mmCIF file of C-alpha atoms in Angstrom:
data_model
loop_
_atom_site.group_PDB
_atom_site.id
_atom_site.type_symbol
_atom_site.label_atom_id
_atom_site.label_comp_id
_atom_site.label_asym_id
_atom_site.label_seq_id
_atom_site.Cartn_x
_atom_site.Cartn_y
_atom_site.Cartn_z
ATOM 1 C CA MET A 1 21.436 0.326 -27.603
ATOM 2 C CA VAL A 2 22.505 4.307 -26.837
ATOM 3 C CA LEU A 3 19.943 6.743 -26.476
ATOM 4 C CA THR A 4 20.639 10.560 -26.742
ATOM 5 C CA LEU A 5 18.379 12.913 -25.077
ATOM 6 C CA ALA A 6 19.172 16.771 -25.558
ATOM 7 C CA ALA A 7 18.827 19.167 -22.346
ATOM 8 C CA CYS A 8 17.289 22.313 -22.427
ATOM 9 C CA THR A 9 16.964 24.899 -19.483
ATOM 10 C CA LYS A 10 14.542 27.796 -19.087
ATOM 11 C CA PRO A 11 16.354 31.495 -18.589
ATOM 12 C CA VAL A 12 16.678 32.662 -15.220
ATOM 13 C CA SER A 13 14.399 35.134 -14.337
ATOM 14 C CA THR A 14 15.456 38.747 -14.478
ATOM 15 C CA MET A 15 12.841 40.538 -12.616
ATOM 16 C CA GLU A 16 13.826 43.367 -10.031
ATOM 17 C CA PRO A 17 12.851 43.241 -6.306
ATOM 18 C CA ALA A 18 10.170 46.012 -5.499
ATOM 19 C CA PRO A 19 11.857 48.783 -3.961
ATOM 20 C CA GLU A 20 11.549 49.507 -0.383
ATOM 21 C CA LYS A 21 9.612 52.347 1.190
ATOM 22 C CA GLN A 22 11.228 55.213 2.152
ATOM 23 C CA GLY A 23 11.416 54.779 6.297
ATOM 24 C CA THR A 24 11.872 50.809 6.017
ATOM 25 C CA PRO A 25 14.822 49.826 7.557
ATOM 26 C CA SER A 26 16.948 48.376 5.031
ATOM 27 C CA VAL A 27 18.217 45.673 6.858
ATOM 28 C CA PRO A 28 15.698 42.441 6.312
ATOM 29 C CA VAL A 29 14.269 40.953 9.838
ATOM 30 C CA THR A 30 14.868 36.983 9.918
ATOM 31 C CA LYS A 31 12.859 34.526 11.894
ATOM 32 C CA PRO A 32 15.167 31.917 13.136
ATOM 33 C CA SER A 33 13.427 29.177 11.625
ATOM 34 C CA GLU A 34 13.815 30.683 8.324
ATOM 35 C CA LYS A 35 17.741 31.227 8.631
ATOM 36 C CA GLU A 36 18.932 28.417 5.776
ATOM 37 C CA LYS A 37 20.382 25.609 8.231
ATOM 38 C CA VAL A 38 24.134 24.393 6.989
ATOM 39 C CA MET A 39 24.531 21.201 5.770
ATOM 40 C CA PRO A 40 26.110 18.572 8.196
ATOM 41 C CA LYS A 41 29.236 16.808 7.584
ATOM 42 C CA GLU A 42 28.323 13.393 9.150
ATOM 43 C CA ALA A 43 24.480 12.616 7.815
ATOM 44 C CA LEU A 44 22.146 10.318 7.019
ATOM 45 C CA TYR A 45 19.947 10.398 4.323
ATOM 46 C CA VAL A 46 16.666 8.565 4.418
ATOM 47 C CA CYS A 47 14.112 8.039 1.848
ATOM 48 C CA HIS A 48 10.378 9.173 3.063
ATOM 49 C CA TYR A 49 8.499 6.448 0.437
ATOM 50 C CA THR A 50 4.971 8.127 1.494
ATOM 51 C CA THR A 51 5.826 11.841 0.892
ATOM 52 C CA ASN A 52 8.049 11.617 -1.683
ATOM 53 C CA GLN A 53 11.021 13.396 0.223
ATOM 54 C CA VAL A 54 14.514 12.394 1.360
ATOM 55 C CA ALA A 55 15.369 13.437 4.589
ATOM 56 C CA VAL A 56 18.656 14.896 5.958
ATOM 57 C CA ILE A 57 19.535 14.013 9.744
ATOM 58 C CA ASP A 58 22.916 15.817 11.775
ATOM 59 C CA LEU A 59 23.883 12.674 13.306
ATOM 60 C CA ALA A 60 25.928 14.936 15.844
ATOM 61 C CA THR A 61 22.557 16.355 17.080
ATOM 62 C CA GLY A 62 20.275 14.101 15.878
ATOM 63 C CA GLU A 63 17.978 17.183 13.966
ATOM 64 C CA THR A 64 16.416 16.613 10.980
ATOM 65 C CA VAL A 65 18.373 19.384 8.961
ATOM 66 C CA LYS A 66 16.844 19.316 5.794
ATOM 67 C CA GLU A 67 13.705 17.947 3.880
ATOM 68 C CA ILE A 68 14.220 17.752 -0.070
ATOM 69 C CA PRO A 69 11.315 17.188 -2.218
ATOM 70 C CA VAL A 70 12.095 14.183 -4.786
ATOM 71 C CA GLY A 71 10.023 12.018 -7.299
ATOM 72 C CA ALA A 72 7.266 9.960 -5.962
ATOM 73 C CA LYS A 73 7.703 6.710 -4.238
ATOM 74 C CA PRO A 74 11.566 7.197 -3.633
ATOM 75 C CA ILE A 75 13.219 3.824 -2.605
ATOM 76 C CA ALA A 76 16.064 3.401 -2.786
ATOM 77 C CA LEU A 77 19.986 5.631 -2.368
ATOM 78 C CA ILE A 78 23.527 5.317 -3.201
ATOM 79 C CA LYS A 79 26.565 7.748 -2.664
ATOM 80 C CA SER A 80 29.160 8.901 -4.719
ATOM 81 C CA PRO A 81 32.587 7.287 -3.854
ATOM 82 C CA ASP A 82 33.546 10.701 -3.382
ATOM 83 C CA GLU A 83 30.245 11.802 -0.753
ATOM 84 C CA LYS A 84 29.856 14.794 -2.573
ATOM 85 C CA TYR A 85 26.475 13.575 -3.848
ATOM 86 C CA VAL A 86 23.802 11.278 -3.089
ATOM 87 C CA TYR A 87 21.248 9.947 -5.370
ATOM 88 C CA VAL A 88 17.524 8.291 -5.268
ATOM 89 C CA ALA A 89 15.859 6.169 -7.315
ATOM 90 C CA ASN A 90 11.516 7.196 -7.388
ATOM 91 C CA SER A 91 10.002 4.106 -8.400
ATOM 92 C CA GLY A 92 6.523 6.092 -8.844
ATOM 93 C CA SER A 93 8.050 8.272 -11.633
ATOM 94 C CA GLY A 94 10.653 6.958 -13.284
ATOM 95 C CA ASP A 95 13.700 8.840 -12.611
ATOM 96 C CA VAL A 96 16.879 9.122 -10.679
ATOM 97 C CA TYR A 97 17.670 12.234 -8.780
ATOM 98 C CA LYS A 98 21.384 14.013 -8.138
ATOM 99 C CA ILE A 99 21.538 15.489 -4.851
ATOM 100 C CA SER A 100 24.746 17.607 -3.781
ATOM 101 C CA THR A 101 25.644 16.879 0.169
ATOM 102 C CA ALA A 102 27.312 19.866 0.083
ATOM 103 C CA SER A 103 24.051 22.519 -0.352
ATOM 104 C CA GLY A 104 20.877 19.844 0.165
ATOM 105 C CA GLU A 105 20.112 21.099 -3.422
ATOM 106 C CA ILE A 106 18.903 18.944 -6.386
ATOM 107 C CA GLU A 107 21.724 19.532 -9.282
ATOM 108 C CA ALA A 108 19.825 16.760 -11.757
ATOM 109 C CA LYS A 109 17.256 15.030 -12.367
ATOM 110 C CA ILE A 110 17.627 12.013 -15.182
ATOM 111 C CA ALA A 111 14.683 10.112 -16.646
ATOM 112 C CA ILE A 112 15.737 6.546 -16.241
ATOM 113 C CA GLY A 113 12.341 4.087 -17.378
ATOM 114 C CA ASN A 114 9.178 2.846 -15.834
ATOM 115 C CA GLN A 115 10.169 1.903 -11.876
ATOM 116 C CA PRO A 116 13.692 1.791 -10.988
ATOM 117 C CA VAL A 117 14.056 0.028 -7.404
ATOM 118 C CA ALA A 118 18.079 -0.260 -6.857
ATOM 119 C CA MET A 119 21.470 1.629 -8.141
ATOM 120 C CA THR A 120 25.284 0.193 -7.973
ATOM 121 C CA LEU A 121 28.045 2.856 -9.008
ATOM 122 C CA ASN A 122 31.361 2.140 -10.897
ATOM 123 C CA ALA A 123 34.492 2.970 -8.940
ATOM 124 C CA THR A 124 35.015 6.360 -10.832
ATOM 125 C CA GLY A 125 31.146 7.322 -10.239
ATOM 126 C CA ASP A 126 30.720 8.582 -13.456
ATOM 127 C CA ILE A 127 28.650 5.488 -14.422
ATOM 128 C CA LEU A 128 25.295 4.522 -12.522
ATOM 129 C CA TYR A 129 23.847 1.525 -13.249
ATOM 130 C CA VAL A 130 19.712 1.638 -12.388
ATOM 131 C CA LEU A 131 17.899 -1.579 -12.022
ATOM 132 C CA ASP A 132 14.441 -1.370 -13.578
ATOM 133 C CA TYR A 133 11.093 -3.765 -11.985
ATOM 134 C CA TYR A 134 8.948 -3.056 -14.553
ATOM 135 C CA LEU A 135 11.087 -3.191 -17.559
ATOM 136 C CA ASN A 136 13.560 -6.318 -16.401
ATOM 137 C CA ARG A 137 16.635 -4.366 -17.589
ATOM 138 C CA VAL A 138 19.789 -2.560 -15.840
ATOM 139 C CA SER A 139 19.765 1.236 -17.044
ATOM 140 C CA ILE A 140 23.149 2.465 -17.916
ATOM 141 C CA VAL A 141 23.619 5.895 -16.791
ATOM 142 C CA ASN A 142 26.488 8.547 -18.160
ATOM 143 C CA LEU A 143 26.663 11.160 -14.881
ATOM 144 C CA ASN A 144 28.398 13.713 -17.085
ATOM 145 C CA LEU A 145 26.147 13.561 -19.514
ATOM 146 C CA ARG A 146 23.228 13.181 -16.565
ATOM 147 C CA SER A 147 21.892 10.890 -18.905
ATOM 148 C CA MET A 148 20.477 7.452 -19.545
ATOM 149 C CA VAL A 149 22.960 6.103 -22.807
ATOM 150 C CA GLY A 150 21.804 2.531 -22.857
ATOM 151 C CA PHE A 151 20.662 -0.435 -20.882
ATOM 152 C CA TYR A 152 21.314 -4.219 -20.839
ATOM 153 C CA PRO A 153 18.184 -6.636 -21.069
ATOM 154 C CA LEU A 154 17.431 -9.510 -18.746
ATOM 155 C CA ASN A 155 16.377 -12.656 -20.100
ATOM 156 C CA THR A 156 12.629 -13.441 -20.695
ATOM 157 C CA PHE A 157 12.443 -16.805 -18.748
ATOM 158 C CA GLY A 158 15.397 -16.917 -16.267
ATOM 159 C CA PHE A 159 16.806 -20.391 -14.287
ATOM 160 C CA GLU A 160 15.045 -23.319 -15.957
ATOM 161 C CA GLU A 161 12.560 -21.222 -17.793
ATOM 162 C CA ARG A 162 10.202 -19.747 -15.302
ATOM 163 C CA ILE A 163 7.829 -17.959 -16.893
ATOM 164 C CA GLU A 164 4.670 -18.735 -14.056
ATOM 165 C CA PRO A 165 4.179 -16.264 -11.306
ATOM 166 C CA LEU A 166 3.751 -17.920 -8.507
ATOM 167 C CA ASP A 167 0.249 -18.005 -6.138
ATOM 168 C CA CYS A 168 0.471 -17.263 -3.129
ATOM 169 C CA CYS A 169 2.971 -14.058 -3.307
ATOM 170 C CA SER A 170 3.132 -10.153 -3.884
ATOM 171 C CA ASP A 171 6.081 -7.997 -5.028
ATOM 172 C CA ILE A 172 7.892 -5.269 -3.564
ATOM 173 C CA PHE A 173 5.294 -2.994 -3.834
ATOM 174 C CA GLY A 174 2.350 -5.049 -2.313
ATOM 175 C CA GLU A 175 1.074 -5.953 -5.613
ATOM 176 C CA PRO A 176 -0.007 -9.314 -6.916
ATOM 177 C CA MET A 177 3.513 -10.790 -8.277
ATOM 178 C CA GLY A 178 2.474 -11.339 -12.235
ATOM 179 C CA ALA A 179 5.085 -12.596 -14.689
ATOM 180 C CA GLY A 180 8.196 -11.915 -15.853
ATOM 181 C CA ARG A 181 11.807 -11.448 -13.892
ATOM 182 C CA LYS A 182 10.671 -8.865 -11.705
ATOM 183 C CA PRO A 183 14.517 -7.556 -10.862
ATOM 184 C CA SER A 184 15.025 -6.245 -7.122
ATOM 185 C CA ALA A 185 18.597 -6.373 -5.954
ATOM 186 C CA LEU A 186 21.937 -5.576 -7.914
ATOM 187 C CA ALA A 187 25.931 -5.677 -7.658
ATOM 188 C CA LEU A 188 28.611 -4.717 -9.701
ATOM 189 C CA ASP A 189 31.794 -6.941 -10.164
ATOM 190 C CA GLU A 190 33.369 -4.055 -12.493
ATOM 191 C CA ALA A 191 36.854 -6.065 -12.015
ATOM 192 C CA ARG A 192 35.037 -9.024 -13.729
ATOM 193 C CA GLY A 193 33.404 -6.462 -16.068
ATOM 194 C CA LYS A 194 29.811 -8.364 -14.562
ATOM 195 C CA ILE A 195 26.813 -7.146 -12.930
ATOM 196 C CA TYR A 196 24.594 -9.480 -10.744
ATOM 197 C CA VAL A 197 20.708 -8.988 -10.387
ATOM 198 C CA GLY A 198 18.611 -10.443 -8.137
ATOM 199 C CA ASN A 199 15.229 -11.575 -9.538
ATOM 200 C CA MET A 200 11.642 -11.681 -7.639
ATOM 201 C CA GLY A 201 9.739 -13.060 -10.048
ATOM 202 C CA THR A 202 11.993 -16.226 -10.850
ATOM 203 C CA TRP A 203 13.694 -16.669 -7.485
ATOM 204 C CA ASP A 204 17.394 -16.290 -9.759
ATOM 205 C CA ILE A 205 20.450 -14.691 -10.054
ATOM 206 C CA ALA A 206 21.067 -13.482 -13.860
ATOM 207 C CA VAL A 207 24.662 -12.679 -14.798
ATOM 208 C CA ILE A 208 25.529 -9.546 -16.898
ATOM 209 C CA ASP A 209 28.388 -9.558 -18.346
ATOM 210 C CA ILE A 210 29.236 -5.824 -19.502
ATOM 211 C CA ARG A 211 31.256 -6.727 -22.256
ATOM 212 C CA GLU A 212 29.159 -8.796 -24.619
ATOM 213 C CA GLU A 213 26.593 -6.365 -23.214
ATOM 214 C CA LYS A 214 23.948 -9.335 -21.816
ATOM 215 C CA GLU A 215 22.940 -12.186 -19.763
ATOM 216 C CA VAL A 216 25.213 -14.615 -19.884
ATOM 217 C CA GLU A 217 24.796 -17.069 -16.702
ATOM 218 C CA THR A 218 21.310 -17.788 -13.904
ATOM 219 C CA PHE A 219 21.896 -19.536 -10.834
ATOM 220 C CA ASN A 220 19.522 -20.420 -8.539
ATOM 221 C CA ALA A 221 18.451 -18.809 -5.638
ATOM 222 C CA THR A 222 15.531 -18.236 -3.456
ATOM 223 C CA PHE A 223 12.443 -16.091 -2.562
ATOM 224 C CA GLY A 224 12.255 -12.546 -1.694
ATOM 225 C CA ILE A 225 15.242 -11.609 -2.577
ATOM 226 C CA ASN A 226 16.229 -7.721 -1.180
ATOM 227 C CA GLU A 227 20.087 -7.156 -1.214
ATOM 228 C CA MET A 228 23.122 -8.390 -2.518
ATOM 229 C CA ILE A 229 26.561 -6.867 -1.799
ATOM 230 C CA PHE A 230 30.264 -8.241 -2.082
ATOM 231 C CA VAL A 231 32.625 -10.099 0.550
ATOM 232 C CA GLY A 232 35.700 -11.644 1.364
ATOM 233 C CA SER A 233 38.896 -11.106 -0.641
ATOM 234 C CA ASP A 234 38.754 -9.627 -4.012
ATOM 235 C CA ASN A 235 34.962 -9.712 -3.640
ATOM 236 C CA ASN A 236 35.138 -13.291 -3.701
ATOM 237 C CA ARG A 237 31.887 -14.330 -2.585
ATOM 238 C CA LEU A 238 28.213 -12.924 -3.241
ATOM 239 C CA VAL A 239 26.027 -12.167 -0.509
ATOM 240 C CA VAL A 240 22.284 -12.509 -0.720
ATOM 241 C CA SER A 241 19.628 -11.474 1.666
ATOM 242 C CA ALA A 242 15.940 -12.649 0.445
ATOM 243 C CA ALA A 243 13.113 -12.658 3.083
ATOM 244 C CA GLY A 244 11.018 -15.482 1.464
ATOM 245 C CA ASN A 245 7.103 -15.400 0.181
ATOM 246 C CA GLU A 246 4.127 -15.251 2.556
ATOM 247 C CA ILE A 247 3.909 -18.765 2.797
ATOM 248 C CA ASP A 248 7.690 -19.773 3.265
ATOM 249 C CA ILE A 249 9.477 -17.063 5.332
ATOM 250 C CA ASN A 250 13.477 -17.650 5.112
ATOM 251 C CA ASN A 251 16.036 -18.061 8.281
ATOM 252 C CA PHE A 252 18.939 -17.483 6.431
ATOM 253 C CA ILE A 253 21.244 -15.271 3.895
ATOM 254 C CA LEU A 254 22.464 -16.624 0.485
ATOM 255 C CA SER A 255 26.157 -16.796 0.461
ATOM 256 C CA MET A 256 27.690 -17.513 -3.213
ATOM 257 C CA ASP A 257 31.241 -18.379 -3.931
ATOM 258 C CA LEU A 258 31.991 -16.836 -7.197
ATOM 259 C CA LYS A 259 35.199 -18.581 -7.628
ATOM 260 C CA GLY A 260 33.993 -22.119 -7.619
ATOM 261 C CA GLY A 261 31.215 -22.186 -10.188
ATOM 262 C CA GLY A 262 28.511 -20.297 -8.059
ATOM 263 C CA ASN A 263 28.031 -22.523 -5.404
ATOM 264 C CA ILE A 264 25.580 -21.761 -2.754
ATOM 265 C CA ASP A 265 25.214 -21.843 1.396
ATOM 266 C CA LYS A 266 22.574 -21.284 3.610
ATOM 267 C CA LEU A 267 23.868 -19.207 6.222
ATOM 268 C CA GLN A 268 21.648 -19.002 9.397
ATOM 269 C CA VAL A 269 19.813 -16.103 10.831
ATOM 270 C CA GLY A 270 16.368 -15.546 12.367
ATOM 271 C CA GLU A 271 13.325 -14.826 10.219
ATOM 272 C CA LYS A 272 12.774 -12.442 7.346
ATOM 273 C CA PRO A 273 15.890 -11.088 6.316
ATOM 274 C CA VAL A 274 15.624 -7.801 4.669
ATOM 275 C CA SER A 275 18.670 -5.807 4.804
ATOM 276 C CA ILE A 276 22.781 -6.681 4.881
ATOM 277 C CA ALA A 277 25.902 -4.591 5.349
ATOM 278 C CA SER A 278 29.322 -5.323 5.332
ATOM 279 C CA SER A 279 32.012 -3.496 7.706
ATOM 280 C CA PRO A 280 34.356 -1.920 6.287
ATOM 281 C CA ASP A 281 37.265 -4.688 5.820
ATOM 282 C CA GLY A 282 34.609 -7.399 4.908
ATOM 283 C CA SER A 283 35.246 -9.874 7.585
ATOM 284 C CA VAL A 284 31.814 -9.202 9.317
ATOM 285 C CA ILE A 285 27.924 -9.584 7.662
ATOM 286 C CA TYR A 286 25.313 -7.203 8.986
ATOM 287 C CA VAL A 287 22.101 -8.955 8.613
ATOM 288 C CA VAL A 288 18.230 -6.860 9.558
ATOM 289 C CA THR A 289 15.803 -9.847 9.819
ATOM 290 C CA GLU A 290 12.078 -8.430 10.380
ATOM 291 C CA ASN A 291 10.047 -11.068 11.929
ATOM 292 C CA ASP A 292 12.454 -11.526 15.271
ATOM 293 C CA ARG A 293 13.511 -8.090 14.914
ATOM 294 C CA LYS A 294 16.973 -8.035 15.507
ATOM 295 C CA LEU A 295 20.672 -7.147 14.092
ATOM 296 C CA TRP A 296 22.578 -10.083 13.652
ATOM 297 C CA GLY A 297 26.127 -10.299 13.211
ATOM 298 C CA LEU A 298 28.316 -12.675 11.107
ATOM 299 C CA LYS A 299 31.646 -13.716 10.467
ATOM 300 C CA SER A 300 32.130 -13.462 6.544
ATOM 301 C CA GLU A 301 34.435 -16.345 6.385
ATOM 302 C CA ASN A 302 32.568 -19.159 7.505
ATOM 303 C CA GLY A 303 28.344 -17.612 8.573
ATOM 304 C CA LYS A 304 29.368 -17.766 12.374
ATOM 305 C CA ILE A 305 26.834 -15.565 14.447
ATOM 306 C CA ILE A 306 29.322 -13.598 16.703
ATOM 307 C CA GLY A 307 26.510 -11.367 17.924
ATOM 308 C CA SER A 308 22.762 -9.644 17.784
ATOM 309 C CA CYS A 309 20.722 -7.265 18.900
ATOM 310 C CA GLU A 310 17.046 -7.011 19.963
ATOM 311 C CA LEU A 311 15.040 -3.853 17.575
ATOM 312 C CA LYS A 312 11.587 -2.868 17.856
ATOM 313 C CA GLY A 313 8.997 -2.071 15.229
ATOM 314 C CA GLN A 314 9.609 -2.883 11.667
ATOM 315 C CA PRO A 315 13.150 -2.701 10.988
ATOM 316 C CA GLY A 316 14.180 -2.372 7.191
ATOM 317 C CA ASP A 317 17.304 -1.239 5.491
ATOM 318 C CA VAL A 318 20.561 -0.796 7.663
ATOM 319 C CA VAL A 319 24.159 1.313 6.604
ATOM 320 C CA LEU A 320 26.876 1.641 8.728
ATOM 321 C CA SER A 321 28.997 4.515 9.597
ATOM 322 C CA ARG A 322 32.985 4.827 7.763
ATOM 323 C CA ASP A 323 34.616 3.452 10.607
ATOM 324 C CA GLY A 324 32.165 0.148 11.297
ATOM 325 C CA GLY A 325 31.441 1.113 14.737
ATOM 326 C CA LYS A 326 27.922 2.027 14.377
ATOM 327 C CA ALA A 327 24.888 0.503 12.511
ATOM 328 C CA TYR A 328 21.997 2.668 11.614
ATOM 329 C CA ILE A 329 18.798 0.721 11.265
ATOM 330 C CA ALA A 330 15.341 2.282 9.403
ATOM 331 C CA ASP A 331 12.530 1.637 11.959
ATOM 332 C CA LEU A 332 9.504 2.064 9.484
ATOM 333 C CA LEU A 333 6.887 1.419 11.335
ATOM 334 C CA GLY A 334 8.182 3.743 14.185
ATOM 335 C CA GLY A 335 9.435 6.305 12.163
ATOM 336 C CA THR A 336 12.862 6.470 13.832
ATOM 337 C CA ILE A 337 16.813 5.028 13.400
ATOM 338 C CA PHE A 338 18.219 2.807 15.491
ATOM 339 C CA VAL A 339 21.514 3.765 16.561
ATOM 340 C CA VAL A 340 23.473 0.199 17.448
ATOM 341 C CA ASP A 341 27.211 -0.289 18.655
ATOM 342 C CA THR A 342 28.553 -3.238 16.589
ATOM 343 C CA GLY A 343 31.316 -3.545 19.334
ATOM 344 C CA ASP A 344 28.789 -5.072 21.812
ATOM 345 C CA TYR A 345 25.606 -5.002 20.154
ATOM 346 C CA THR A 346 23.569 -2.434 22.323
ATOM 347 C CA ILE A 347 21.582 0.331 21.171
ATOM 348 C CA TRP A 348 23.054 3.503 21.676
ATOM 349 C CA ASP A 349 20.799 5.964 20.522
ATOM 350 C CA ASN A 350 17.344 6.277 18.421
ATOM 351 C CA ILE A 351 16.827 9.077 16.040
ATOM 352 C CA GLN A 352 13.606 10.791 15.052
ATOM 353 C CA ALA A 353 13.221 10.353 11.002
ATOM 354 C CA GLY A 354 9.614 11.105 9.999
ATOM 355 C CA VAL A 355 7.335 8.561 7.716
ATOM 356 C CA THR A 356 8.396 5.483 6.310
ATOM 357 C CA PRO A 357 12.147 5.712 6.479
ATOM 358 C CA LYS A 358 12.491 3.483 3.181
ATOM 359 C CA ALA A 359 16.561 3.370 2.431
ATOM 360 C CA LEU A 360 19.108 5.304 3.997
ATOM 361 C CA VAL A 361 22.819 6.374 3.145
ATOM 362 C CA TYR A 362 25.604 7.297 5.172
ATOM 363 C CA VAL A 363 27.427 10.246 4.494
ATOM 364 C CA ASN A 364 30.803 12.087 6.032
ATOM 365 C CA ASN A 365 32.586 14.720 4.129
#
């Protein structure tokens, strides 16, 4: 299915400024607080879910240098391969914003559907795949056209036709689960032409074949899927963080062998894993667990725990610095960012991040 949208723009205002009064100094007086702040080279972009903003934190100073108004309920961030742009998915307004990291300005607003909750980009950075939680599909966005051009639908029933909602559970928005797949996470395997979708409603993993433009396989998984990443040589393993549900809280992450027929191992961590990241070389998996407030480091080849760090509050999303030497972890409760040294698993700093920091992305350009 291909959609074509025509974009229109309003003319720029030609209104001239009012003439200066005689005797008024020609040089304007600017208060220090009104000076335009230069966008930092190394920065964290932070979703403020409840205030509909994306904050930009200068990691050299720990200062928030800009708060960018975006759409309603921003829930996910991703950066372009060249780190010149950051994209934010707004789950409340059904759109994606494109933000320039050079200026901090919004360069495009792209309508997606209903509830975009996760994103992934192709290697060249011109096709954005956006997961729509409500519409049970992966939307395809051509970033050169700044438009959605199609979508891949998910099947209705999921693994073993799990069409009935759970009695116990709420969804990622805190509402009763309801029927449907409820897709909540995705990962792109561009080399094999596959998109993997984690579904909260049917607690499974769907495989979409990009060439066939449809779901071709479904694997059993677990409750409460949050995030998915690839690790290992040739991205041969898919690692899944899943918190569980109100009755059964998970104390493991899933590691799925993509070359071995989809066999899934459970790698033990703390209670309620909510986010994951991988070291630049793919040798270490970092997991944040909410209930015991910890960051864990695991060897990706065998799942062995090699370190952990005590956190506070309600730890959530995690991202790494370019060299992997630091992990940045959002504290939704305290409105801060923990900066953890991944060499010795100690907290190096604590940065003020504003209200409800929901998602993070690290930029260094």
